[in-house]
Each structure stands twice: as structure tokens, then as C-alpha cells.
Tab-separated table of C-alpha atoms in Angstrom:
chain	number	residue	atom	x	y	z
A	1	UNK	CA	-22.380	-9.312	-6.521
A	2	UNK	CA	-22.117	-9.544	-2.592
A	3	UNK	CA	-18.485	-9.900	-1.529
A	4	UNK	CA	-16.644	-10.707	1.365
A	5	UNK	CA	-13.295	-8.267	1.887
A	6	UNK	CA	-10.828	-10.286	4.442
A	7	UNK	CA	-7.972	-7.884	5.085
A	8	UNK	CA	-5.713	-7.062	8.168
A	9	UNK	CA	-5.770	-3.608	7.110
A	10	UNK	CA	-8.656	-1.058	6.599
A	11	UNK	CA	-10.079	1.649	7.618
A	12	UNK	CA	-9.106	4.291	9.677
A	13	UNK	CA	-5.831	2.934	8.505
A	14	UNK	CA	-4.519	4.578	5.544
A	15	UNK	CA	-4.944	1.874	2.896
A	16	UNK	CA	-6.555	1.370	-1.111
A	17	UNK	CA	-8.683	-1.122	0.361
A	18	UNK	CA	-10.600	1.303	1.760
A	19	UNK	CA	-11.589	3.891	-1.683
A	20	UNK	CA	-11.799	0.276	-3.152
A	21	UNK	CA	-14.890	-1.187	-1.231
A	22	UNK	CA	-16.571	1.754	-1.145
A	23	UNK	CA	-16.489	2.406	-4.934
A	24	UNK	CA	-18.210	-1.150	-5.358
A	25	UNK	CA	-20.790	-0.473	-3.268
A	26	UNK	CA	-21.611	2.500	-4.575
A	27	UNK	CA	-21.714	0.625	-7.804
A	28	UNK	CA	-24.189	-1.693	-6.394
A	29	UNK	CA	-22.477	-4.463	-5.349
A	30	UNK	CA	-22.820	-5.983	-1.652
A	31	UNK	CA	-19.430	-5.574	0.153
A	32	UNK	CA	-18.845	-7.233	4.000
A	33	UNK	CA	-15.142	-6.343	5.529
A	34	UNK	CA	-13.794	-8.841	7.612
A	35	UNK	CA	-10.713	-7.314	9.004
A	36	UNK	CA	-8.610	-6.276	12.535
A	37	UNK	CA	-8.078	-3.542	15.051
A	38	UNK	CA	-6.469	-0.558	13.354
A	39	UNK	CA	-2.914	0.038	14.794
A	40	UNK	CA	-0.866	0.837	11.672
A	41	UNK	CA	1.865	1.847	11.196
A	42	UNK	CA	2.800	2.534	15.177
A	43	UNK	CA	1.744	-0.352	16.613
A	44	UNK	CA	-0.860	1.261	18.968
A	45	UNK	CA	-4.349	0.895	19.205
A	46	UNK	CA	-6.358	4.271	17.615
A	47	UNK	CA	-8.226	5.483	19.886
A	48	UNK	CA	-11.867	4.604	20.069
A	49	UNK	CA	-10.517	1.082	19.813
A	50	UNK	CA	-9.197	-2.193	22.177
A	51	UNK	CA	-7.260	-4.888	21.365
A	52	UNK	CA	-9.546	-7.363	22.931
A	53	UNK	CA	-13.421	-7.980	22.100
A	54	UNK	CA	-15.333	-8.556	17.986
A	55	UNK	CA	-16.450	-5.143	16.785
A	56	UNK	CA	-19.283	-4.237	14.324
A	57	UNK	CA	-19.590	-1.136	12.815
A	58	UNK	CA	-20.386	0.743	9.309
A	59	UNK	CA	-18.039	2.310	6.960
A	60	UNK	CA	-19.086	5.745	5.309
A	61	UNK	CA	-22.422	4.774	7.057
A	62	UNK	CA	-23.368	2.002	4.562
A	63	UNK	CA	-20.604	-0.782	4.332
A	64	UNK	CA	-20.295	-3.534	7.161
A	65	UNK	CA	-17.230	-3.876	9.157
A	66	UNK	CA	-16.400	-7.058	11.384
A	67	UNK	CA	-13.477	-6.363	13.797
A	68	UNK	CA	-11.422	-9.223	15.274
A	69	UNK	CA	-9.157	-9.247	18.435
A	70	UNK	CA	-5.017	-9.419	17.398
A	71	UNK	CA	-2.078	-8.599	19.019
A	72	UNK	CA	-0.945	-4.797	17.434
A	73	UNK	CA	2.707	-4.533	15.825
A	74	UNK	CA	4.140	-2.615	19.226
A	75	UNK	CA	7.361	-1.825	18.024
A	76	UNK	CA	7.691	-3.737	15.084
A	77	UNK	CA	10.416	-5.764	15.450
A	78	UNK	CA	10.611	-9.334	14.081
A	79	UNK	CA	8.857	-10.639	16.792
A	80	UNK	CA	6.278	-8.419	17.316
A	81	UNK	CA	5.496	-8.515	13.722
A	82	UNK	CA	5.194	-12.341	13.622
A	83	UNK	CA	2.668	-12.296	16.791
A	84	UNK	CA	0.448	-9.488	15.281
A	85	UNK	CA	0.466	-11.584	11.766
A	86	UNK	CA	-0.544	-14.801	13.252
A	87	UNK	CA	-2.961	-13.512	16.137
A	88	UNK	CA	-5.039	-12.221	13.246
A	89	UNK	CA	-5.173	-15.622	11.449
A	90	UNK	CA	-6.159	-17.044	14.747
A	91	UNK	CA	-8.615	-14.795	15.279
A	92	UNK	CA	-10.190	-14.860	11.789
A	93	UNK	CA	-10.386	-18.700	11.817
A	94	UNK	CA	-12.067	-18.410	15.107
A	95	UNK	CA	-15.057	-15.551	14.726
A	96	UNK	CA	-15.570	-15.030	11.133
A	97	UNK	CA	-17.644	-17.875	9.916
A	98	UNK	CA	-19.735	-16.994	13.145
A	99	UNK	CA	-19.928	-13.214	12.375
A	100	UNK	CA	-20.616	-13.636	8.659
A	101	UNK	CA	-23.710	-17.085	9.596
A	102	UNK	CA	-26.204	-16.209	7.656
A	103	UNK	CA	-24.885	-13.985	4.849
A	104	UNK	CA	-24.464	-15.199	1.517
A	105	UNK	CA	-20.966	-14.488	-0.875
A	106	UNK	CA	-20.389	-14.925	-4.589
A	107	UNK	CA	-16.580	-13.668	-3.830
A	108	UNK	CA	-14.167	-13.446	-1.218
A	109	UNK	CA	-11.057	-10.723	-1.729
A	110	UNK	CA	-8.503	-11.056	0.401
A	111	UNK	CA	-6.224	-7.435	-0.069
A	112	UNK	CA	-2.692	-8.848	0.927
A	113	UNK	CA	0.011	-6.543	1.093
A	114	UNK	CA	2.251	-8.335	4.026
A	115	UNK	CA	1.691	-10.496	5.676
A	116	UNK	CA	-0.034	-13.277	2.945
A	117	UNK	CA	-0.811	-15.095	5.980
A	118	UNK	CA	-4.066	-13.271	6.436
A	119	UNK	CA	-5.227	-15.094	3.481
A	120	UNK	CA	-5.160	-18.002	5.730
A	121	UNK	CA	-8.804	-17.085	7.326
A	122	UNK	CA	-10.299	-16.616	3.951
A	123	UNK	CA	-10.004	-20.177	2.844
A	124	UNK	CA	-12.995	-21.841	5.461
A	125	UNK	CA	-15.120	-18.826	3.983
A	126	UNK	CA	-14.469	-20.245	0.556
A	127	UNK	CA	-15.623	-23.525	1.457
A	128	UNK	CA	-18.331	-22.411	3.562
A	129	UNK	CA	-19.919	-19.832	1.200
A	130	UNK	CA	-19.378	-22.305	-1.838
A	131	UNK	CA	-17.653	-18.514	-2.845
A	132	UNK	CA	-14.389	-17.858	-5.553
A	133	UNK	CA	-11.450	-16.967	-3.368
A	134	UNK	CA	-9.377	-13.875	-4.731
A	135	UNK	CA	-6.048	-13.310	-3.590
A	136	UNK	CA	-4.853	-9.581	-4.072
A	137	UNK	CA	-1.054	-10.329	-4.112
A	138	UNK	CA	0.326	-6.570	-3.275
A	139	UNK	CA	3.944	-8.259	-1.783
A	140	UNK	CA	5.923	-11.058	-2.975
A	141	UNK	CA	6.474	-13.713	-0.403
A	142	UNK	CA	9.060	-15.207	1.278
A	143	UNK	CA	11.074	-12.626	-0.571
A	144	UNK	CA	9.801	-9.713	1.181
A	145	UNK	CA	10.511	-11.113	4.564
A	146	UNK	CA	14.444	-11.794	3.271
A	147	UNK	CA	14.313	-8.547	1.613
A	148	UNK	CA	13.047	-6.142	5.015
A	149	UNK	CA	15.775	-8.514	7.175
A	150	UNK	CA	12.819	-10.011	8.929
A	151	UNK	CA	13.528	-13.448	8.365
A	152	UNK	CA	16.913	-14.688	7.468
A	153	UNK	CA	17.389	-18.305	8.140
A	154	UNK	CA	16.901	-20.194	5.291
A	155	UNK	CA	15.030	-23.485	6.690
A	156	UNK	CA	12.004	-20.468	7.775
A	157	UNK	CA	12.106	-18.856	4.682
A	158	UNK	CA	12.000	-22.478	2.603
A	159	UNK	CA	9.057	-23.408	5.038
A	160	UNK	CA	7.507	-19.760	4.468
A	161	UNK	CA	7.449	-20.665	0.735
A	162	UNK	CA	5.471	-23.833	1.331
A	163	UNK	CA	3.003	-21.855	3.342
A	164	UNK	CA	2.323	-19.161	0.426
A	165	UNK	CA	2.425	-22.510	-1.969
A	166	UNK	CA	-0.511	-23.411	-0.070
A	167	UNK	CA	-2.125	-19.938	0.622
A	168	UNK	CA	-1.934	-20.114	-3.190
A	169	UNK	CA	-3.500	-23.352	-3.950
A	170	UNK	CA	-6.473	-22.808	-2.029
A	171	UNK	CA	-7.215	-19.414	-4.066
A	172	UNK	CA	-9.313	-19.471	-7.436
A	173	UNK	CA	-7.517	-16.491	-8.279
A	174	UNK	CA	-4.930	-14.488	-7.597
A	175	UNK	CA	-4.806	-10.357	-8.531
A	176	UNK	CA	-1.452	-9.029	-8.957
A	177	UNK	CA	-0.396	-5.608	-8.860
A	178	UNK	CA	3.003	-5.404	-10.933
A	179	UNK	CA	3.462	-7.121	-14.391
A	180	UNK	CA	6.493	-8.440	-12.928
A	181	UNK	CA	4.820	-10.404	-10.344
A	182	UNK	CA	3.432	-13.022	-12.820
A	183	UNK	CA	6.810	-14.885	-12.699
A	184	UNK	CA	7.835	-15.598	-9.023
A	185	UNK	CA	3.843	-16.038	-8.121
A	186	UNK	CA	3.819	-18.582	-11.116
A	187	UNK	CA	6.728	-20.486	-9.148
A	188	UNK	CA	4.508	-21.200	-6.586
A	189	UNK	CA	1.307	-20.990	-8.371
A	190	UNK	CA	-0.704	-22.184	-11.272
A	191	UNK	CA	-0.546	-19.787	-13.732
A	192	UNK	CA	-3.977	-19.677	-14.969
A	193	UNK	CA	-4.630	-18.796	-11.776
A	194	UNK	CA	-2.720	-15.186	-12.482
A	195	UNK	CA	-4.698	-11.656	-13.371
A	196	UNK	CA	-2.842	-8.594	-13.616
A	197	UNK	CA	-4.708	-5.837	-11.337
A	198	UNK	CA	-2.926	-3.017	-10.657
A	199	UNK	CA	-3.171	-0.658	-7.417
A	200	UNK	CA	-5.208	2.149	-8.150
A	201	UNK	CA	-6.616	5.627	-6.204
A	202	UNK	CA	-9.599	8.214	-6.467
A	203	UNK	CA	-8.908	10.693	-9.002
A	204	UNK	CA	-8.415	13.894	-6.133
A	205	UNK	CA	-9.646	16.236	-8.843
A	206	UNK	CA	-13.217	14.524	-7.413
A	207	UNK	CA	-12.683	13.913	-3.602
A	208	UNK	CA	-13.279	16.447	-1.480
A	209	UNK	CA	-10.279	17.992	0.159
A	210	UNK	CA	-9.520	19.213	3.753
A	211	UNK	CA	-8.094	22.376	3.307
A	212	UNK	CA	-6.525	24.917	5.818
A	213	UNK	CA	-5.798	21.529	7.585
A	214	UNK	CA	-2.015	22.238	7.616
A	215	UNK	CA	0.329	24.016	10.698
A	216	UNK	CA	1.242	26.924	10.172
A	217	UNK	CA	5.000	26.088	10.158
A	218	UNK	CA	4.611	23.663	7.137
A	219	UNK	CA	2.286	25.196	5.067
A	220	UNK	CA	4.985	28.219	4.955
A	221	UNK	CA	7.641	26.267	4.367
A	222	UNK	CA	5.711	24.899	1.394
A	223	UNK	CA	4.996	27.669	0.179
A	224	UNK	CA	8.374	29.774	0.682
A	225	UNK	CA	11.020	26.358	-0.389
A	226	UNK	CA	11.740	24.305	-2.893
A	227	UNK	CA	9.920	21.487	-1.253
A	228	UNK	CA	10.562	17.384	-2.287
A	229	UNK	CA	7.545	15.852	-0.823
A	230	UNK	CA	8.133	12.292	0.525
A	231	UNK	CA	4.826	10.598	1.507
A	232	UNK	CA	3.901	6.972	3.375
A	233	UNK	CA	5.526	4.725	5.691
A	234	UNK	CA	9.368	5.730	6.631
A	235	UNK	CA	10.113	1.876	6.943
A	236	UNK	CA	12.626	-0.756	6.236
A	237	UNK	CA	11.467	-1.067	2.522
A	238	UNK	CA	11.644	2.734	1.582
A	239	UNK	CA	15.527	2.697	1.758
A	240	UNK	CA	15.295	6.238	3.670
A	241	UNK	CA	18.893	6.281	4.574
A	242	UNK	CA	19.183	7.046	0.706
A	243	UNK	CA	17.009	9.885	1.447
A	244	UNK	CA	19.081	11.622	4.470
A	245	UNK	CA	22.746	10.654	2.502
A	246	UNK	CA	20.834	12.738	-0.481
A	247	UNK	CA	20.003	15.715	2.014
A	248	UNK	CA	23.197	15.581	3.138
A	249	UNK	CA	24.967	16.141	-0.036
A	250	UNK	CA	22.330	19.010	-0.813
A	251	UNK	CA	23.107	20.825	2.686
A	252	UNK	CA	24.522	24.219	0.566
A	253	UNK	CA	21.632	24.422	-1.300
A	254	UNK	CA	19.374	26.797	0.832
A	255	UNK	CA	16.437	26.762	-1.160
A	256	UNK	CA	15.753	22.967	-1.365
A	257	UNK	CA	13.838	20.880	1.665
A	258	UNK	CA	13.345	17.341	1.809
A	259	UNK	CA	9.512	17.025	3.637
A	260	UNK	CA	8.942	13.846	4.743
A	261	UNK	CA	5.132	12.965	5.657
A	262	UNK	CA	4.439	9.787	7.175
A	263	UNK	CA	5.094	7.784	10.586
A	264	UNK	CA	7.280	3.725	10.767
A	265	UNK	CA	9.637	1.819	12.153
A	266	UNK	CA	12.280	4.060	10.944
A	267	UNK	CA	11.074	7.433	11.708
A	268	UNK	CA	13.293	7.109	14.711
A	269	UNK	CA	16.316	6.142	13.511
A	270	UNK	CA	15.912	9.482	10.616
A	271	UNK	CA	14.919	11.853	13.370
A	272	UNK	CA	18.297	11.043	15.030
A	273	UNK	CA	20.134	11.406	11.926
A	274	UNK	CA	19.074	15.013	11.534
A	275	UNK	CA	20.033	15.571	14.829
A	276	UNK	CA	23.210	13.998	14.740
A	277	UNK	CA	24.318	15.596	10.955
A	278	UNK	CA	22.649	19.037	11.820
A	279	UNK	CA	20.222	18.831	8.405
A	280	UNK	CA	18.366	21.634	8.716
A	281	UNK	CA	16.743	21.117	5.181
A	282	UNK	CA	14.900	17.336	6.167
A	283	UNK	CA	11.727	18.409	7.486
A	284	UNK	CA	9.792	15.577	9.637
A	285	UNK	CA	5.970	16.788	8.809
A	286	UNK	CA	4.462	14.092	11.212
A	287	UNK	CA	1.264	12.111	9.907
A	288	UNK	CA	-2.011	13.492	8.086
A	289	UNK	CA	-5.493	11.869	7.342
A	290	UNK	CA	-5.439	11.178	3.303
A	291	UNK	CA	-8.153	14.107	2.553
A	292	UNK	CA	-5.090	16.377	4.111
A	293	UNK	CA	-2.801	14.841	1.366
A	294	UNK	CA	-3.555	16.540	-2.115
A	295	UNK	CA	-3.042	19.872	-0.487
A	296	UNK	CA	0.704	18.921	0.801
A	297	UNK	CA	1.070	17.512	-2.925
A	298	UNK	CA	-0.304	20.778	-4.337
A	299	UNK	CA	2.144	23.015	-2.585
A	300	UNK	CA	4.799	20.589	-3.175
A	301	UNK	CA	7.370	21.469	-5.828
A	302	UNK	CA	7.991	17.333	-6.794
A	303	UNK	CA	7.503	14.180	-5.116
A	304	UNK	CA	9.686	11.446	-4.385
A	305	UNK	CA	9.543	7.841	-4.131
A	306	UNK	CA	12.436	5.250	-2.805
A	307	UNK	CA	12.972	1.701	-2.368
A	308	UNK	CA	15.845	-1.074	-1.462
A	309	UNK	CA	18.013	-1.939	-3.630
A	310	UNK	CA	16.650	-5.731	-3.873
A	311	UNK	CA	15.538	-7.945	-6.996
A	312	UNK	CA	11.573	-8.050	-4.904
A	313	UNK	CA	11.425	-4.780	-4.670
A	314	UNK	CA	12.224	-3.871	-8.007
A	315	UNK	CA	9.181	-6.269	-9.119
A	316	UNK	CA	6.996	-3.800	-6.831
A	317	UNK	CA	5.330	-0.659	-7.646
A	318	UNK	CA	4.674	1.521	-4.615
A	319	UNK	CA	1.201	2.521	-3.958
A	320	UNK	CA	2.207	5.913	-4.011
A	321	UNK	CA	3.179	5.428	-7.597
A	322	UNK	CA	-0.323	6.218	-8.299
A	323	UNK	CA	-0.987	8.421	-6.075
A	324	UNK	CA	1.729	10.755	-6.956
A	325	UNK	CA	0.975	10.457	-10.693
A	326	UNK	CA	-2.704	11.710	-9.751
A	327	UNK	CA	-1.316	14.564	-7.748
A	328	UNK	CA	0.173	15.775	-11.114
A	329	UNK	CA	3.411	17.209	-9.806
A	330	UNK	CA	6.953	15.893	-10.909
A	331	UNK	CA	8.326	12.392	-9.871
A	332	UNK	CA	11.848	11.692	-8.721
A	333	UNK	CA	12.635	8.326	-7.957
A	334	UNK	CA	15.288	6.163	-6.976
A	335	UNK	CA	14.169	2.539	-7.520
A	336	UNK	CA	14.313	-0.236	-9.757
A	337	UNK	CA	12.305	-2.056	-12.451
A	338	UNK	CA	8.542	-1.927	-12.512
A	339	UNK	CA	7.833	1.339	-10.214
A	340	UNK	CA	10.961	3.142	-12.342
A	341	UNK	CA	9.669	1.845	-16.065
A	342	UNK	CA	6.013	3.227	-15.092
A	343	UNK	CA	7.792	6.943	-14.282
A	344	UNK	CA	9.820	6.916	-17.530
A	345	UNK	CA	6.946	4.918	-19.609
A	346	UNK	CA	5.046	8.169	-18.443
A	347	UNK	CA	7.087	10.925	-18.482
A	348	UNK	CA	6.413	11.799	-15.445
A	349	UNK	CA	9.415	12.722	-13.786
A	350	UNK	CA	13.124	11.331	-13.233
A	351	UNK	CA	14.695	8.179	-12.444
A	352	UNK	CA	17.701	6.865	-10.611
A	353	UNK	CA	18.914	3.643	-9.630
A	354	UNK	CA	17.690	2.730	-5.694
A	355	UNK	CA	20.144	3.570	-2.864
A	356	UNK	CA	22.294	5.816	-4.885
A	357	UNK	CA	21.998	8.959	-2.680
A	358	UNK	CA	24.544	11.054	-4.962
A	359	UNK	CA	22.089	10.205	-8.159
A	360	UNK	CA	19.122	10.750	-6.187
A	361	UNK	CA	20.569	14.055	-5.220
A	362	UNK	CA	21.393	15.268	-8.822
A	363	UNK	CA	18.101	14.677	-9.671
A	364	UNK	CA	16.920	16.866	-7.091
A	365	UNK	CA	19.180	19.901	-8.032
A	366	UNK	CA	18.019	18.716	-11.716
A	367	UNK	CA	14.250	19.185	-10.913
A	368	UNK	CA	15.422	22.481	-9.002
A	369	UNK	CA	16.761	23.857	-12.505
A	370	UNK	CA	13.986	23.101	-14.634
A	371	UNK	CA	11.885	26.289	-15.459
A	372	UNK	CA	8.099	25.819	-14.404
A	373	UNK	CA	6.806	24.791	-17.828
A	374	UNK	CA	8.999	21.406	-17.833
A	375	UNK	CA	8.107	20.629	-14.366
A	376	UNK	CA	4.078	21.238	-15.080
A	377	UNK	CA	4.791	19.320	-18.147
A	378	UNK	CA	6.137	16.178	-16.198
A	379	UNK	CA	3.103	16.610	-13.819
A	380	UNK	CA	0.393	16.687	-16.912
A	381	UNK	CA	2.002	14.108	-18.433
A	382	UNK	CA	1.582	11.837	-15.169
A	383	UNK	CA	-1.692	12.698	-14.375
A	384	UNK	CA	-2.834	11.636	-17.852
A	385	UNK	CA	-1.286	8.024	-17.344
A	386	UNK	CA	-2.758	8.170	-13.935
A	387	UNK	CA	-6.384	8.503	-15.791
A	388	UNK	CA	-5.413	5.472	-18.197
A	389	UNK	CA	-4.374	3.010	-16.287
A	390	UNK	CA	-4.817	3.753	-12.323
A	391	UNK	CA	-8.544	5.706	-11.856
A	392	UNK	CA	-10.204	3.530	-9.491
A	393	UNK	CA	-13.306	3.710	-10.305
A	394	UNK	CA	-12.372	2.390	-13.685
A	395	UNK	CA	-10.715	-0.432	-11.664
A	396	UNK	CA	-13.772	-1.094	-9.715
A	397	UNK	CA	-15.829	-2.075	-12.382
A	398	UNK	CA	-12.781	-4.086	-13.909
A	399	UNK	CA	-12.419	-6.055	-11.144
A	400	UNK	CA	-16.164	-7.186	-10.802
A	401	UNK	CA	-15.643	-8.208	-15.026
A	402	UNK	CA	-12.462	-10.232	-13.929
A	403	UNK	CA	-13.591	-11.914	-11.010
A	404	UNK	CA	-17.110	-12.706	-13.249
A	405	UNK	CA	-15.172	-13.994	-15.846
A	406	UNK	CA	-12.920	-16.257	-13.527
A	407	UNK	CA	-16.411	-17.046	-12.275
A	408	UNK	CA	-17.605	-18.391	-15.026
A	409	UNK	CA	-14.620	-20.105	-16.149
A	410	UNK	CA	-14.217	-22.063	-12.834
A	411	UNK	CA	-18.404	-23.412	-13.292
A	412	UNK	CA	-17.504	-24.506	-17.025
A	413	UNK	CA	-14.307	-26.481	-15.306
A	414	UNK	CA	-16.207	-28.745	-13.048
């Protein structure tokens, strides 16, 4: 099948997108990505890179890559946000039909975590390429805009839902990644129109690892604490305040450390906390490439994983849901619906409600007190639902059957 991959994200930023393509081409499937300058999560250009100017170059040597201009998140604030979302629908609806003339596509995916909007420079490609237009819905909106305090006013977010009505009607299909998507995308949606596709990752028992990649300082600290690995962006969404009320409350116990791994738009404010309240045992690791990753989560005693307290996010289930089941090391979370029922469902680790920092640090001091058998229990049991339900190569070949199947049922329509 040759497919077109539109997404705002990809490579050398840190998304599934990337494992994704890759696995389909190396089932034999033709994969173009149409996609941006990196600059996430810190709103700067990686180096090697401009702002300005179209880019072509190959992924893992064998995959296509167009790169547009767009205007990079800076600091991330509303504003900056809303010019980096729409200078990348701009620049899609300007150069890809001309970078793509000439190239054939049976299916466009569009990976969407936010902004939706990017979907927006799919839809000529749709109608160009005569191709089916798949919509990978990874966050809810206008929800997640009310949700992150983005947008607020309710005229924008009432005209933000007629824009994702739209996005929406223009797809032939649209991939969700919770079960509990199906209603609010339904709202806005037809519903035949909905596929549940979860988020998945490489099993790391098969991908090579970067070892001996770690300073000094943390790879002791791993090895000599009782270390709660928290891994991805420190944003709005994650609810990390939970996280430093929780260390707080666990200040007397000398043998526990919070490691956070990851860079975003709240790293700041959580480095300034530790200051301020003296916490010694949060430990602010800094950012690693993802082959550096299953080493942290091997020397890590359990993982953790937080969100808001709001009804959108409790619909969601983190991407690092799966990546921390295939790690095989305990869970603790402190979240809501889908993301929590898929830790207990697996017995994977424990579960709190989100934002409740006392809870969250109970089940810290809880995971502390097991004796090594339960934890490694909780961590086989996790990697086994990993292997069920999240292996991506598994996924892969799923998602070529589904959008085949959608395929076919969209000829026998007209």
C-alpha cells in the first residue's frame, strides 16, 4: 500500500509516529512523511535545522521525509502555540501537493495528537490522490484546549468544535486511541466513521539499547535509591504539581526519589518548587534520546504516570501507558478512567484518583513495602498485556487490515 503520513510531529522528535512508519515499511508498504521542523517540546529549532526553507531527507535511510517551514512553539504560551499550529496548516496547504506531484497514495494518515488542525493539510491530498483520509484522533478536541487552560472563552471553543466537525467530515476514517473516545468523537462525527486503534510501542526486549549512555550522577542514584521513574513531557496535562505535593509529603523517607525524565512548559515552574521547598528527593534527570530510555526503566524501582483531574483526560490513555507496561516494572498512577482501568485490568501496578498527592504518595510508600517478588509480579503481569494488546508490530499489520477494509467498504458505497 503506498501511504502518505501528514503529521506536525516526527522524527527526531520523540513520537509513536516514528516506530510506526518504519514498521510498515519494513513490512512492505510505501510510506511518504509529510510533516514540520522538529522543535518539540522546547520550542527551539534542533540543531541541523531552520525554521525557514522545504526540507527533504530519509528516515532510517529508506523512508521519505518532506519538511515544511512553521513558526516553533517558543515558549509555549497560548499564543505561541496557536501561531506554531496554524503556520503548519499554512504551510502544508501551500508545498505539499507540490512536494508529493507525481507520487501516487492509496491512504493518507494524519497522526493527530494536538493540535487536530494539522489534519487540515491532509484533506487537498485526499482529493488530489483520489486517496482514503485517516484521522489518528490521539486528543479530544475542543476539550483539550479547555482542559490545558489554553482556550477559555466559550464563543472560540464553540467555533473550535465546528472546525474539528469539519476536520471530521472530510476524513473516511477516523482511528481512535481510547475506547472512551468513541462517544465525544461520535458527537461530532459519523459513527461509522469510528475504529478503535490503540497507541502502541516496539517491544524493547527487540530494539537495540544505548547503554552506558547515562551520567554518572543518575545512574548511581538509580542504582543506590528507591527510584519512581517519571518519563515524557512535564506539561500542563501531566498534573505535576501532584507530583512535587507527593514528594513533599514523602520528604522523611530517605530512601525514596522521585526522577523525573523529560523537558515542557512546566519544567520551570517544578525546578523552582524544589528550590523553594528544599526537596532533595525530586531529581530533574534532564532529556534522553528513546534508545537511552529502557535502561532508566530497568534501573528504575516503578514508574509513574499522572494526569488532570478533567472528564477529557480521563477518556485518554497516555502514551507512556504502553510504554511503561513494556518496560515491565511496576505502575503507580494517579489518573482517571481509561489510562487507570488498563493498569488495574492488567495488574500492573496501583491506582489513585488524579491530583490527589496524599493518595499518590501512599502508593509510593506502598510500592516501597512490597518485597521484590510482588513488585516483579506487577511488572510480568504488565508486560504480558503489553504483548496482547500494544506490540506494534502487531498493530502495524492491523492497521493496513483496517484501513483495507474501510477501503473496500467506502468503493462498495459509491
Amino acid at each position: 500500500m503506498k501511504i502518505f503520513v501528514v503529521t506536525q510531529y516526527f522524527w527526531p522528535e520523540t513520537f509513536i509516529i516514528n516506530d510506526l512508519v518504519m514498521h510498515l515499511n519494513n513490512q512492505g508498504h510505501d510510506v511518504t512523511v509529510l510533516t514540520g521542523k522538529p522543535n518539540y517540546p522546547d520550542g527551539v529549532v534542533f540543531d541541523g535545522y531552520s525554521e525557514e526553507g522545504v526540507l527533504h531527507e530519509k528516515y532510517g535511510g529508506v523512508i521519505d521525509i518532506f519538511r515544511v517551514p512553521l513558526r516553533t512553539r517558543k515558549t509555549g504560551c497560548s499564543r505561541d502555540l496557536i501561531l506554531n499550529y496554524f503556520s503548519f496548516v499554512w504551510s502544508g496547504l501551500r508545498y505539499f501537493s507540490k512536494l508529493v506531484k507525481g507520487r501516487e497514495a492509496d491512504a493518507i494518515l494524519v497522526f493527530a495528537p494536538s493540535p487536530i488542525t494539522s489534519a487540515i493539510a491532509a484533506v487537498p491530498l485526499k482529493w488530489m490522490k483520489n486517496a482514503h483520509l485517516a484521522i489518528w484522533v490521539q486528543d479530544l478536541w475542543p476539550q483539550s484546549l479547555a482542559a490545558t487552560g489554553h482556550v477559555n472563552n466559550p464563543l472560540l471553543l464553540s467555533m473550535m468544535g465546528c472546525l474539528v466537525r469539519a476536520i471530521y467530515y472530510f476524513a473516511d476514517s477516523l482511528l481512535v486511541q481510547s475506547r472512551a473516545f468513541y462517544e465525544p468523537v461520535a458527537r461530532l462525527a459519523s459513527d461509522d466513521k469510528i475504529v478503535y486503534y490503540p497507541n502502541s510501542i516496539d517491544d524493547p526486549s527487540r530494539v537495540e539499547r544505548k547503554t552506558g549512555a547515562l551520567p554518572t550522577e543518575l545512574s548511581s542514584l538509580l542504582h543506590n535509591k528507591f527510584c519512581i521513574v517519571f518519563a515524557g513531557n512535564i506539561g500542563a496535562a501531566q498534573s505535576v504539581e501532584t507530583i512535587v505535593q507527593a514528594t513533599l509529603l514523602l520528604k522523611d523517607h530517605d530512601d525514596i526519589r522521585v526522577v523525573m525524565v523529560g523537558s515542557g512548559s512546566r519544567l520551570g515552574w517544578v525546578r523552582e518548587k524544589k528550590e523553594a521547598l528544599q526537596l532533595d528527593n525530586i531529581y530533574l534527570a534532564g532529556r534522553f534520546p528513546m534508545q537511552v530510555m529502557p535502561e532508566i526503566y530497568q534501573d528504575a524501582a516503578g514508574l509513574i504516570v499522572t494526569l488532570k483531574n478533567e472528564t477529557i483526560f480521563s477518556l485518554t490513555v497516555p502514551s507512556k501507558v504502553q510504554a511503561y507496561l513494556a518496560a515491565g516494572k511496576p505502575i503507580i498512577a494517579a489518573l482517571n478512567g481509561e489510562g487507570a482501568k488498563i493498569i488495574e485490568e492488567s495488574g500492573a501496578g496501583l491506582v489513585c484518583a488524579a491530583e490527589d498527592a496524599k493518595a499518590l504518595a501512599n502508593a509510593i510508600i506502598t510500592l516501597y513495602e512490597m518485597n521484590e517478588a510482588s513488585r516483579g509480579q506487577m511488572g510480568n503481569n504488565g508486560y504480558a498485556y503489553f504483548l496482547e494488546h500494544f506490540e506494534m508490530g502487531r498493530q502495524a499489520t492491523r492497521l493496513i487490515k483496517v484501513l483495507e477494509q474501510r477501503m473496500t467498504s467506502k468503493e462498495r458505497e459509491r
